Amino acid sequence: ISRVFTHLQIQEQKNQLIQKEMQLQESESKLKAVINSIPDPIFYKDIHSTYTGVNKAFVDFIGKKTEEIIGRNDTDFFNSYLANTFNSSDQEIIQTGKKTNFAEWMKDSMGNDVFFDTTKTPLLNAEGEISGVVGISRDNTHLKKTEFVLKENQNKLQLIYDHANEGIF
């Protein structure tokens, strides 16, 4: 009876474990769907600035498959200036534990100039220790170009105003 009872307990624990694994897989699947539906590039890096995860928008920006990105670092995708800048900010976040923001012009996989505002935060493991960096980049190219045109038009208007022979009301 004792053995049967023990086997029943083990079977019950197995069933609970299987159910929890299924719930975990479902939660992970939902989380991936949400992250991949975000139009901004998102990435995860370990403490060595090696990519450990990316969303669909990041894959589209880089122009490579997820498998070609994971396990690599910024020097594989960006010029040396940007790669060094990104690596430095990663290491600063890992050392200080503080969030950072920066803005940068770069080229996408099609060679187009893109202006990104990027926010990076520490990635914490289950024990609350910093295990890497998570970042999200917002494409503000249209906003930046609009600002440029607005400033250019303001300069032209100021020139007209400064050189007007007649009074302007």
Short mmCIF file of C-alpha atoms in Angstrom, two decimals, residues 61-155:
data_model
loop_
_atom_site.label_atom_id
_atom_site.label_comp_id
_atom_site.label_asym_id
_atom_site.label_seq_id
_atom_site.Cartn_x
_atom_site.Cartn_y
_atom_site.Cartn_z
CA PHE A 61 16.42 46.22 -39.26
CA ILE A 62 19.60 44.10 -39.34
CA GLY A 63 18.44 42.14 -42.37
CA LYS A 64 19.58 38.77 -41.02
CA LYS A 65 17.79 35.77 -39.52
CA THR A 66 17.49 35.48 -35.75
CA GLU A 67 19.88 32.51 -35.80
CA GLU A 68 22.47 34.67 -37.56
CA ILE A 69 22.22 37.37 -34.87
CA ILE A 70 22.14 35.32 -31.66
CA GLY A 71 25.63 34.61 -30.32
CA ARG A 72 27.20 37.52 -32.20
CA ASN A 73 28.00 41.09 -31.17
CA ASP A 74 27.73 44.60 -32.60
CA THR A 75 31.02 44.43 -34.52
CA ASP A 76 29.32 41.89 -36.81
CA PHE A 77 26.56 44.33 -37.81
CA PHE A 78 27.71 47.93 -37.32
CA ASN A 79 30.73 50.07 -38.18
CA SER A 80 33.51 50.19 -35.58
CA TYR A 81 32.46 53.59 -34.18
CA LEU A 82 28.88 52.45 -33.50
CA ALA A 83 29.97 49.02 -32.26
CA ASN A 84 32.39 50.61 -29.77
CA THR A 85 29.73 53.12 -28.68
CA PHE A 86 27.17 50.36 -28.13
CA ASN A 87 29.66 48.14 -26.30
CA SER A 88 30.74 51.01 -24.02
CA SER A 89 27.16 51.82 -23.09
CA ASP A 90 26.46 48.11 -22.43
CA GLN A 91 29.45 47.85 -20.10
CA GLU A 92 28.50 51.08 -18.30
CA ILE A 93 25.00 49.71 -17.65
CA ILE A 94 26.42 46.40 -16.42
CA GLN A 95 28.84 48.20 -14.08
CA THR A 96 26.48 50.89 -12.74
CA GLY A 97 23.09 49.21 -13.06
CA LYS A 98 21.67 52.46 -14.42
CA LYS A 99 19.42 52.92 -17.43
CA THR A 100 20.82 54.98 -20.31
CA ASN A 101 19.39 56.74 -23.35
CA PHE A 102 21.17 57.81 -26.50
CA ALA A 103 20.34 58.83 -30.04
CA GLU A 104 22.27 57.85 -33.14
CA TRP A 105 22.07 57.96 -36.92
CA MET A 106 22.83 54.58 -38.53
CA LYS A 107 22.06 52.62 -41.66
CA ASP A 108 19.44 49.90 -41.90
CA SER A 109 19.84 46.68 -43.89
CA MET A 110 18.76 48.51 -47.07
CA GLY A 111 21.37 51.26 -46.62
CA ASN A 112 18.85 53.92 -45.57
CA ASP A 113 19.80 56.45 -42.90
CA VAL A 114 17.77 55.87 -39.74
CA PHE A 115 17.71 57.93 -36.55
CA PHE A 116 17.15 55.81 -33.43
CA ASP A 117 16.47 56.91 -29.87
CA THR A 118 17.60 53.92 -27.81
CA THR A 119 16.93 53.10 -24.18
CA LYS A 120 19.01 50.41 -22.51
CA THR A 121 18.36 48.97 -19.06
CA PRO A 122 20.04 46.27 -16.97
CA LEU A 123 18.72 42.75 -17.53
CA LEU A 124 18.31 40.98 -14.20
CA ASN A 125 18.40 37.23 -13.56
CA ALA A 126 16.18 35.36 -11.08
CA GLU A 127 18.49 36.33 -8.18
CA GLY A 128 18.23 40.03 -9.07
CA GLU A 129 21.81 40.23 -10.38
CA ILE A 130 22.68 42.00 -13.61
CA SER A 131 23.05 39.37 -16.31
CA GLY A 132 23.09 41.63 -19.35
CA VAL A 133 21.32 44.48 -21.10
CA VAL A 134 17.92 44.88 -22.71
CA GLY A 135 17.37 47.65 -25.21
CA ILE A 136 14.60 49.13 -27.29
CA SER A 137 15.18 51.53 -30.18
CA ARG A 138 12.55 53.95 -31.45
CA ASP A 139 12.81 55.01 -35.09
CA ASN A 140 12.53 58.81 -35.02
CA THR A 141 13.85 59.41 -38.53
CA HIS A 142 10.69 61.17 -39.71
CA LEU A 143 10.68 63.41 -36.62
CA LYS A 144 14.37 64.30 -37.06
CA LYS A 145 13.92 65.11 -40.75
CA THR A 146 10.86 67.23 -39.95
CA GLU A 147 12.85 69.13 -37.30
CA PHE A 148 15.57 69.79 -39.89
CA VAL A 149 13.06 71.15 -42.44
CA LEU A 150 11.41 73.29 -39.77
CA LYS A 151 14.75 74.75 -38.66
CA GLU A 152 15.69 75.41 -42.29
CA ASN A 153 12.39 77.22 -42.89
CA GLN A 154 12.83 79.25 -39.71
CA ASN A 155 16.28 80.32 -40.90
#
